[in-house]
């Protein structure tokens, strides 16, 4: 492998240590402990693991968590009532509703009930709209795109003036990340399932981001030699040799692409740990802002 | 000239006739006359002309207008009070605050005071965020980008799967248009003043949009032969031969580019008249929705 490894696990540990210190300072100077409320609905095992990991990461840096678990059969109005009570709770600075929700619930309405100043996941469309506008700041950037930007900037990879190609246009990753790269003066192209001659488009990239959820979709022929490759995908593929019977791979064929890229994120240990670190940071910032306003 | 002319003046006239009929139907079936409130602050002569043209266009299709003119010295709280009274006014279905505002006023706060269902200019960041998300609909798309899309679709120019390059990333034109093209399945690239090798990027475009406000900036060498070119710019250039001492030109060097493009919008008479037609349509839709909800 020739590419430099963009080690998200190690960078996330550094950031968590910085957050831990800032949490301690906030407690000393203002007597405020940042608080994150997590709302987990139903019994999706992956969601349960994600929420548990986020709560554990919070506790390790001194962020208090408020755990709410609701059955899959819960009514829309009961969820809304819970979110509203958390919105009013003075010790809850951030609210995270773990997605996906059971199909009978209206995710848009529930997420919209989270007030902007507690929307530490950054999923409100107001945030999305402001991310691409130079000179304006979204209340909170969504965690995964923010983690990608941080991986670039903390590794001294310049964004301004470079061609960034984002593969995937979801409202939670691809689209906000494209807007954040644009606001940082990249020339941004957004590709998706309807893009013609995809490999010729992705080969234009100085910075290529894959966020489509297709295992090892990005092969070496799609990457310009020397490009920086950020792999957002986390996909399970069967592997009888592994104890669990599967292993995790990204949207990028790491073995191939790491031979021609100049830098690349691994999966696992790349973007994933950064997402959790950015959630902690958003929660810290929410607590700082709310304690200033009070 | 070899390119097909995308005649916005003629298409806008067709659309205004459609709107006039729909306005008449709304009056007959529900007894509702669509109403647009215009707020003009200060004595910017261009703004005064724009507002007068918009009001005239409204009246020609049967939309009632409510004109509010305030001195440049008006206070922020007086403007907000006016917007709030218009927000509550049952005969006002759309509110337009003409930009730019005098520098002592906070445009963001004033625009945010317009409720989404009356925001017929579509400048609220919520609209911007939703424009690029497939399967979600923004309450109102901003008028100029919407006019560009309409110019393409009503001229049977397909967007899906084609490469669209948007030159300019303003929150009122470039960025929302890029998002609207993306939601219609174009592969979208956004360029701006920091883009390197601009001509090589713009030459990738099947559909090239110029929205930067620089007279005749886009020259033939920046355009792929056969591309569709949409010119959003309206710039004054000195011309002693014209009675007014100036004439209007776009961001595209029309004489050169019309020799190699497959289709092109003129300036004036291209995007400009479409913007006003889309304002009328947004106001009609606002009235239809509000009379259904009542």
XYZ file of C-alpha atoms in Angstrom:
588
model
C 0.000 0.000 0.000
C 1.307 3.380 -1.044
C -1.313 5.803 0.234
C -1.035 7.604 3.528
C -3.566 6.198 5.977
C -6.007 8.796 7.332
C -6.399 7.237 10.757
C -9.811 8.264 12.087
C -9.584 6.137 15.213
C -6.442 7.886 16.381
C -7.623 11.371 15.401
C -10.975 10.778 17.114
C -9.124 9.802 20.304
C -7.204 13.095 20.174
C -10.430 15.037 19.673
C -12.179 13.190 22.489
C -9.305 14.138 24.806
C -9.707 17.795 23.791
C -13.444 17.580 24.445
C -12.896 15.957 27.835
C -10.761 18.905 28.866
C -13.291 21.451 27.575
C -16.097 19.629 29.429
C -14.092 19.869 32.646
C -13.515 23.580 32.058
C -17.204 24.201 31.465
C -17.986 22.495 34.742
C -15.390 24.497 36.634
C -16.180 27.898 35.146
C -19.962 27.679 34.883
C -20.956 24.634 36.861
C -22.589 23.165 33.758
C -22.296 19.524 32.711
C -23.149 18.983 29.042
C -26.108 16.619 28.644
C -27.189 14.492 25.693
C -30.590 12.799 25.561
C -30.771 9.711 23.371
C -34.080 8.411 22.076
C -34.065 4.799 20.863
C -37.316 3.447 19.435
C -37.948 -0.242 18.744
C -35.503 -3.112 18.826
C -33.251 -2.661 15.783
C -30.043 -4.320 17.055
C -27.721 -2.067 15.014
C -29.449 1.048 16.376
C -29.121 -0.265 19.920
C -25.369 -0.763 19.406
C -24.954 2.724 17.905
C -26.791 4.372 20.797
C -24.862 2.368 23.377
C -21.549 3.383 21.771
C -22.538 7.034 21.654
C -23.599 7.016 25.308
C -20.380 5.272 26.314
C -18.321 7.825 24.384
C -20.236 10.640 26.111
C -19.615 9.256 29.551
C -15.900 8.856 28.886
C -15.557 12.594 28.259
C -17.863 13.646 31.098
C -21.025 14.340 29.090
C -24.109 13.223 31.004
C -26.574 11.068 29.051
C -30.318 10.726 29.443
C -31.462 7.465 27.919
C -34.994 7.009 26.600
C -36.075 3.700 25.099
C -39.515 3.357 23.610
C -41.256 0.305 22.147
C -41.630 0.002 18.359
C -45.394 0.410 18.825
C -45.118 3.871 20.434
C -47.464 6.517 19.015
C -46.329 9.581 17.131
C -47.846 11.841 19.769
C -46.003 10.066 22.591
C -42.688 10.507 20.764
C -43.454 14.167 20.123
C -44.372 14.659 23.767
C -41.054 13.140 24.830
C -39.070 15.329 22.409
C -40.907 18.401 23.651
C -40.164 17.573 27.263
C -36.476 17.125 26.371
C -36.564 20.417 24.472
C -37.676 22.102 27.701
C -35.307 20.172 30.002
C -32.573 22.552 31.223
C -29.940 19.828 31.740
C -30.416 18.375 28.250
C -28.317 20.396 25.805
C -28.544 18.022 22.852
C -31.218 15.616 21.629
C -30.458 12.604 19.455
C -33.287 10.555 17.966
C -31.673 7.430 16.532
C -32.714 6.663 12.959
C -34.257 4.749 11.278
C -37.659 5.021 12.985
C -40.430 2.438 12.679
C -42.390 3.125 9.470
C -45.584 4.362 11.192
C -43.695 7.326 12.678
C -43.140 10.561 10.733
C -39.377 11.096 11.054
C -39.551 14.574 9.502
C -42.064 15.810 12.051
C -40.223 14.248 14.956
C -36.833 15.661 13.903
C -38.429 19.064 13.295
C -39.656 19.067 16.895
C -36.057 19.203 18.093
C -35.240 22.896 18.607
C -32.321 24.063 16.447
C -30.128 24.873 19.445
C -30.404 21.263 20.669
C -30.208 19.618 17.209
C -26.731 18.125 17.715
C -27.263 15.636 14.874
C -27.783 18.612 12.520
C -30.590 16.945 10.553
C -32.911 19.958 10.396
C -33.287 21.254 6.805
C -32.357 24.743 8.018
C -28.915 23.384 8.804
C -28.676 21.773 5.373
C -29.581 25.011 3.624
C -27.046 27.091 5.511
C -24.110 24.691 5.110
C -23.367 25.779 1.546
C -23.788 29.505 2.010
C -20.516 31.325 2.502
C -20.445 33.667 5.460
C -23.393 32.016 7.215
C -23.109 29.382 9.825
C -25.469 26.486 10.315
C -26.375 25.943 13.984
C -24.886 22.428 13.828
C -23.299 20.563 10.946
C -24.311 16.892 10.748
C -21.736 14.653 12.395
C -20.533 12.374 9.596
C -19.840 15.115 7.012
C -18.208 17.194 9.736
C -16.032 14.200 10.611
C -14.918 13.938 6.969
C -13.976 17.620 6.847
C -12.079 17.268 10.102
C -10.187 14.247 8.761
C -9.049 16.370 5.828
C -8.156 19.550 7.672
C -6.405 17.894 10.631
C -4.298 15.947 8.122
C -3.351 19.216 6.394
C -5.144 18.324 3.166
C -6.204 21.570 1.545
C -9.750 21.868 0.202
C -9.787 25.368 -1.333
C -9.644 25.352 -5.129
C -9.489 21.558 -5.399
C -11.945 19.373 -7.260
C -14.062 17.384 -4.859
C -16.380 14.669 -6.155
C -19.003 13.319 -3.776
C -20.519 9.989 -4.725
C -23.946 9.851 -3.055
C -26.463 12.574 -2.298
C -28.257 11.541 0.871
C -29.592 14.288 3.109
C -27.508 12.999 6.027
C -24.112 12.556 4.372
C -23.550 13.191 0.645
C -25.499 16.391 0.224
C -24.386 18.200 3.407
C -20.786 17.146 2.814
C -20.909 18.509 -0.749
C -22.214 21.809 0.625
C -19.554 21.937 3.339
C -16.799 21.316 0.781
C -18.302 24.065 -1.384
C -18.330 26.531 1.510
C -14.612 25.719 1.933
C -14.024 26.722 -1.715
C -13.723 23.331 -3.367
C -15.137 22.939 -6.870
C -17.735 20.321 -6.053
C -19.391 17.679 -8.233
C -22.188 15.478 -6.905
C -22.628 12.033 -8.508
C -25.324 9.436 -7.963
C -27.019 6.412 -9.455
C -28.142 8.350 -12.531
C -24.692 9.713 -13.356
C -23.478 8.731 -16.828
C -19.837 7.625 -17.339
C -19.310 7.559 -13.614
C -15.642 6.524 -13.674
C -14.717 9.457 -15.890
C -16.409 11.835 -13.435
C -14.868 10.341 -10.298
C -11.439 10.425 -11.953
C -11.700 14.229 -12.029
C -11.497 14.288 -8.241
C -8.592 15.581 -6.211
C -10.745 14.600 -3.224
C -13.140 11.691 -3.769
C -15.796 10.856 -1.190
C -17.782 7.621 -1.412
C -21.081 7.575 0.507
C -23.411 5.170 -1.277
C -23.514 2.057 0.885
C -22.245 -0.378 -1.771
C -19.374 -2.621 -0.686
C -16.106 -2.025 -2.576
C -17.939 -0.138 -5.329
C -15.093 2.318 -6.000
C -12.338 0.494 -7.847
C -8.891 1.714 -8.865
C -9.986 2.641 -12.395
C -12.387 5.213 -10.881
C -9.650 7.064 -8.989
C -7.108 9.529 -10.312
C -3.584 8.578 -9.186
C -2.693 10.776 -6.225
C -6.278 11.543 -5.210
C -7.391 11.698 -1.579
C -10.122 9.113 -0.916
C -12.624 9.344 1.938
C -14.711 6.222 2.452
C -17.948 6.801 4.365
C -19.447 3.366 3.684
C -19.798 0.717 6.388
C -21.028 -2.499 4.782
C -21.213 -6.053 6.108
C -19.903 -8.722 3.753
C -19.996 -12.431 4.498
C -16.694 -13.886 5.610
C -16.770 -17.420 7.014
C -13.198 -17.006 8.272
C -14.256 -14.284 10.716
C -15.701 -15.338 14.092
C -18.891 -13.332 13.446
C -19.306 -14.726 9.924
C -18.986 -11.271 8.380
C -16.624 -8.365 8.281
C -16.989 -4.655 7.609
C -15.842 -3.095 4.354
C -16.265 0.376 2.929
C -17.634 1.663 -0.364
C -14.055 1.678 -1.664
C -12.001 -1.341 -2.704
C -9.283 -0.502 -0.219
C -6.662 -3.001 -1.433
C -6.776 -1.705 -5.008
C -7.342 1.985 -4.360
C -4.749 2.348 -1.604
C -2.130 1.511 -4.261
C -2.878 4.636 -6.300
C -4.431 7.181 -3.899
C -2.185 9.617 -2.045
C -4.254 9.260 1.129
C -7.190 7.059 2.121
C -9.412 6.329 5.120
C -9.694 2.726 6.287
C -12.940 0.955 7.169
C -13.356 0.418 10.034
C -11.312 3.074 11.842
C -11.735 5.954 9.377
C -14.854 8.100 9.229
C -16.838 6.006 11.740
C -15.022 7.060 14.941
C -14.994 10.664 13.702
C -18.809 10.687 13.537
C -19.076 9.887 17.241
C -16.382 12.447 18.123
C -18.314 15.156 16.232
C -21.502 14.270 18.128
C -19.606 14.823 21.369
C -18.277 18.127 20.083
C -21.707 19.316 18.950
C -23.082 18.438 22.395
C -20.262 20.343 24.090
C -20.871 23.375 21.858
C -24.612 23.211 22.540
C -23.917 23.253 26.283
C -21.445 26.127 25.927
C -23.942 28.197 23.941
C -26.862 27.452 26.221
C -24.896 28.267 29.344
C -23.762 31.569 27.797
C -27.314 32.471 26.859
C -28.580 31.739 30.372
C -26.065 32.197 -34.976
C -26.558 28.451 -34.876
C -28.034 27.829 -31.425
C -31.734 27.502 -30.793
C -32.978 30.559 -28.913
C -34.625 29.740 -25.584
C -37.149 32.554 -25.656
C -38.032 33.391 -22.079
C -40.210 36.357 -22.969
C -42.515 34.247 -25.097
C -42.587 31.309 -22.661
C -43.275 33.662 -19.755
C -46.234 35.103 -21.677
C -47.624 31.590 -22.125
C -47.207 30.847 -18.425
C -48.797 34.153 -17.413
C -51.833 33.259 -19.549
C -52.064 29.890 -17.770
C -51.836 31.617 -14.401
C -54.514 34.153 -15.381
C -56.900 31.307 -16.114
C -56.082 29.525 -12.852
C -56.579 32.772 -10.907
C -60.012 33.149 -12.472
C -60.871 29.557 -11.561
C -59.805 30.075 -7.961
C -62.064 33.103 -7.745
C -65.012 31.227 -9.224
C -64.642 28.030 -7.218
C -63.575 29.441 -3.856
C -64.143 33.159 -4.047
C -60.463 33.740 -3.312
C -58.319 36.337 -5.093
C -54.590 35.639 -4.718
C -52.831 38.520 -2.983
C -49.175 39.551 -2.989
C -47.779 42.111 -0.548
C -44.679 43.929 -1.737
C -42.366 45.686 0.721
C -40.028 48.266 -0.798
C -37.590 49.981 1.562
C -35.569 53.065 0.620
C -35.148 54.672 -2.756
C -32.969 52.317 -4.789
C -34.202 53.099 -8.324
C -33.579 49.568 -9.652
C -35.536 48.057 -6.756
C -38.402 50.465 -7.415
C -38.520 49.372 -11.058
C -38.423 45.681 -10.134
C -41.259 46.056 -7.637
C -43.347 48.110 -10.079
C -42.866 45.462 -12.785
C -43.815 42.663 -10.431
C -46.969 44.496 -9.279
C -47.936 45.240 -12.865
C -47.459 41.594 -13.836
C -49.620 40.550 -10.868
C -52.417 42.869 -11.814
C -52.434 41.651 -15.406
C -53.201 38.107 -14.267
C -55.710 39.150 -11.595
C -53.472 38.859 -8.530
C -54.213 41.633 -6.036
C -51.205 43.563 -4.745
C -50.684 45.308 -1.440
C -47.947 47.891 -1.763
C -45.858 48.977 1.216
C -43.124 51.571 0.826
C -40.939 52.478 3.769
C -38.194 55.102 4.068
C -34.552 53.987 4.092
C -34.378 55.127 7.727
C -37.088 52.730 8.928
C -36.233 50.737 12.057
C -35.783 46.990 12.149
C -38.674 46.641 14.583
C -41.020 48.616 12.329
C -40.165 46.359 9.372
C -40.682 43.274 11.504
C -44.016 44.621 12.733
C -45.128 45.173 9.132
C -44.061 41.667 8.067
C -45.876 40.178 11.043
C -49.053 42.058 10.209
C -48.829 40.812 6.611
C -48.193 37.288 7.894
C -51.512 37.510 9.743
C -53.445 39.240 6.937
C -55.930 36.745 5.445
C -55.999 38.345 1.971
C -52.212 38.380 1.655
C -51.085 34.958 0.417
C -47.520 35.883 -0.494
C -45.029 38.394 0.942
C -42.144 39.818 -1.061
C -39.491 41.960 0.632
C -37.438 43.494 -2.172
C -33.692 43.084 -1.707
C -31.189 44.582 -1.132
C -32.152 46.204 2.182
C -30.426 49.246 3.678
C -27.333 48.078 5.585
C -28.685 48.811 9.074
C -31.445 46.228 8.607
C -30.891 42.512 9.297
C -32.124 40.864 6.082
C -31.874 37.356 7.540
C -34.111 38.189 10.468
C -36.622 40.026 8.307
C -36.807 37.235 5.715
C -37.109 34.662 8.493
C -40.164 36.498 9.806
C -42.054 35.625 6.625
C -43.944 32.409 7.385
C -42.958 29.538 5.070
C -46.427 29.270 3.534
C -46.243 32.915 2.403
C -42.555 32.885 1.393
C -43.195 33.138 -2.367
C -39.626 34.317 -3.014
C -38.401 31.062 -1.461
C -35.459 32.648 0.338
C -35.878 30.857 3.673
C -32.961 28.461 4.355
C -35.464 25.657 4.959
C -36.411 25.936 1.282
C -32.762 25.848 0.261
C -32.092 22.720 2.300
C -35.057 20.818 0.910
C -34.446 21.678 -2.753
C -31.713 19.096 -3.201
C -33.347 16.257 -1.297
C -35.084 13.754 -3.544
C -38.613 12.908 -2.503
C -39.055 16.038 -0.386
C -40.595 19.213 -1.570
C -39.555 22.684 -0.537
C -42.547 24.908 0.255
C -41.495 27.306 -2.533
C -38.527 27.215 -4.868
C -36.879 30.604 -5.427
C -38.133 32.262 -8.593
C -35.017 32.668 -10.748
C -33.736 29.077 -10.400
C -37.270 27.823 -10.923
C -37.483 29.943 -14.077
C -34.276 28.330 -15.386
C -35.632 24.825 -14.780
C -38.890 25.763 -16.496
C -36.983 27.130 -19.504
C -35.263 23.772 -19.846
C -38.227 21.486 -19.308
C -40.722 23.442 -21.425
C -38.173 23.383 -24.246
C -37.918 19.587 -23.897
C -34.300 19.701 -22.774
C -33.721 16.665 -20.579
C -31.879 17.121 -17.288
C -31.676 13.554 -15.930
C -28.227 12.005 -16.263
C -26.698 15.057 -17.933
C -23.749 17.026 -16.657
C -24.810 20.420 -15.387
C -22.226 23.013 -14.418
C -23.404 26.009 -12.423
C -21.074 28.988 -12.414
C -21.868 30.967 -9.268
C -22.988 29.836 -5.815
C -25.169 32.599 -4.424
C -27.899 31.613 -1.989
C -30.552 33.143 -4.268
C -29.569 31.677 -7.653
C -26.490 29.478 -8.087
C -26.815 27.263 -5.047
C -30.572 26.617 -5.183
C -30.396 26.016 -8.946
C -27.583 23.485 -8.460
C -29.728 21.689 -5.875
C -32.801 21.724 -8.126
C -30.789 20.285 -11.029
C -29.458 17.606 -8.669
C -32.968 16.676 -7.508
C -33.814 16.233 -11.212
C -30.944 13.734 -11.535
C -28.315 15.852 -13.247
C -24.686 15.269 -12.296
C -23.999 18.730 -10.914
C -20.762 20.673 -10.558
C -20.645 24.041 -8.809
C -17.890 26.488 -9.861
C -16.940 29.843 -8.396
C -14.182 32.399 -8.121
C -11.814 29.919 -6.475
C -12.232 27.229 -9.136
C -8.950 26.250 -10.818
C -8.844 25.707 -14.614
C -12.340 27.084 -14.946
C -12.659 26.664 -18.714
C -11.835 22.973 -18.503
C -14.565 22.518 -15.879
C -17.227 24.497 -17.738
C -16.436 22.566 -20.921
C -17.631 19.403 -19.173
C -21.157 20.799 -19.141
C -24.058 19.507 -21.171
C -26.017 22.269 -19.456
C -24.032 25.353 -18.448
C -25.569 28.013 -16.214
C -23.848 31.373 -15.700
C -24.913 33.316 -12.610
C -21.990 35.451 -11.505
C -22.848 39.004 -12.571
C -19.829 39.578 -14.824
C -20.628 40.909 -18.299
C -19.773 38.487 -21.152
C -17.541 36.449 -18.869
C -18.346 33.102 -20.521
C -16.573 32.959 -23.865
C -16.759 30.321 -26.590
C -13.638 28.510 -25.397
C -15.425 27.780 -22.099
C -18.345 25.992 -23.760
C -18.491 22.481 -25.170
C -19.914 22.515 -28.702
C -23.569 21.509 -28.506
C -24.044 22.514 -24.867
C -27.199 24.220 -23.603
C -26.362 27.623 -22.100
C -28.550 29.440 -19.555
C -27.515 33.020 -18.878
C -28.817 34.418 -15.587
C -26.715 37.589 -15.642
C -28.186 41.033 -16.229
C -25.352 43.551 -16.472
C -25.293 47.163 -17.647
C -22.487 48.020 -20.035
C -21.850 51.492 -21.381
C -23.019 52.019 -24.939
C -23.064 55.611 -26.219
C -25.076 54.506 -29.261
C -28.045 53.526 -27.067
C -30.479 56.260 -26.018
C -29.948 55.436 -22.310
C -26.150 55.380 -22.665
C -26.011 51.701 -21.669
C -27.412 48.379 -22.660
C -28.015 45.092 -20.886
C -25.811 42.087 -21.477
C -25.618 38.716 -19.776
C -22.764 36.794 -18.165
C -22.303 35.014 -21.508
C -20.708 36.449 -24.643
C -23.830 35.776 -26.677
C -22.374 36.485 -30.127
C -19.538 33.996 -29.700
C -21.289 31.329 -27.667
C -24.456 31.212 -29.772
C -22.279 29.955 -32.636
C -21.344 26.743 -30.810
C -24.094 26.094 -28.236
C -27.091 23.984 -29.229
C -29.471 26.272 -27.316
C -29.029 29.557 -25.438
C -31.064 32.139 -23.562
C -30.849 35.765 -24.685
C -30.371 38.747 -22.348
C -32.734 40.484 -22.056
C -35.704 38.238 -22.785
C -34.349 34.976 -21.381
C -34.333 34.163 -17.666
C -35.525 37.631 -16.552
C -39.176 37.371 -17.635
C -39.308 33.813 -16.283
C -38.403 35.055 -12.795
C -41.459 37.276 -12.679
C -43.696 34.521 -14.073
C -42.498 32.151 -11.329
C -43.301 34.766 -8.664
C -46.854 34.912 -10.012
C -47.066 31.131 -9.982
C -45.751 30.865 -6.417
C -48.340 33.452 -5.326
C -51.121 31.522 -7.080
C -49.984 28.272 -5.426
C -49.803 29.996 -2.027
C -53.404 31.187 -2.451
C -54.552 27.744 -3.587
C -52.934 26.060 -0.583
C -54.159 28.611 1.934
C -57.721 28.460 0.625
C -57.642 24.652 0.813
C -56.362 24.744 4.360
C -59.057 27.189 5.454
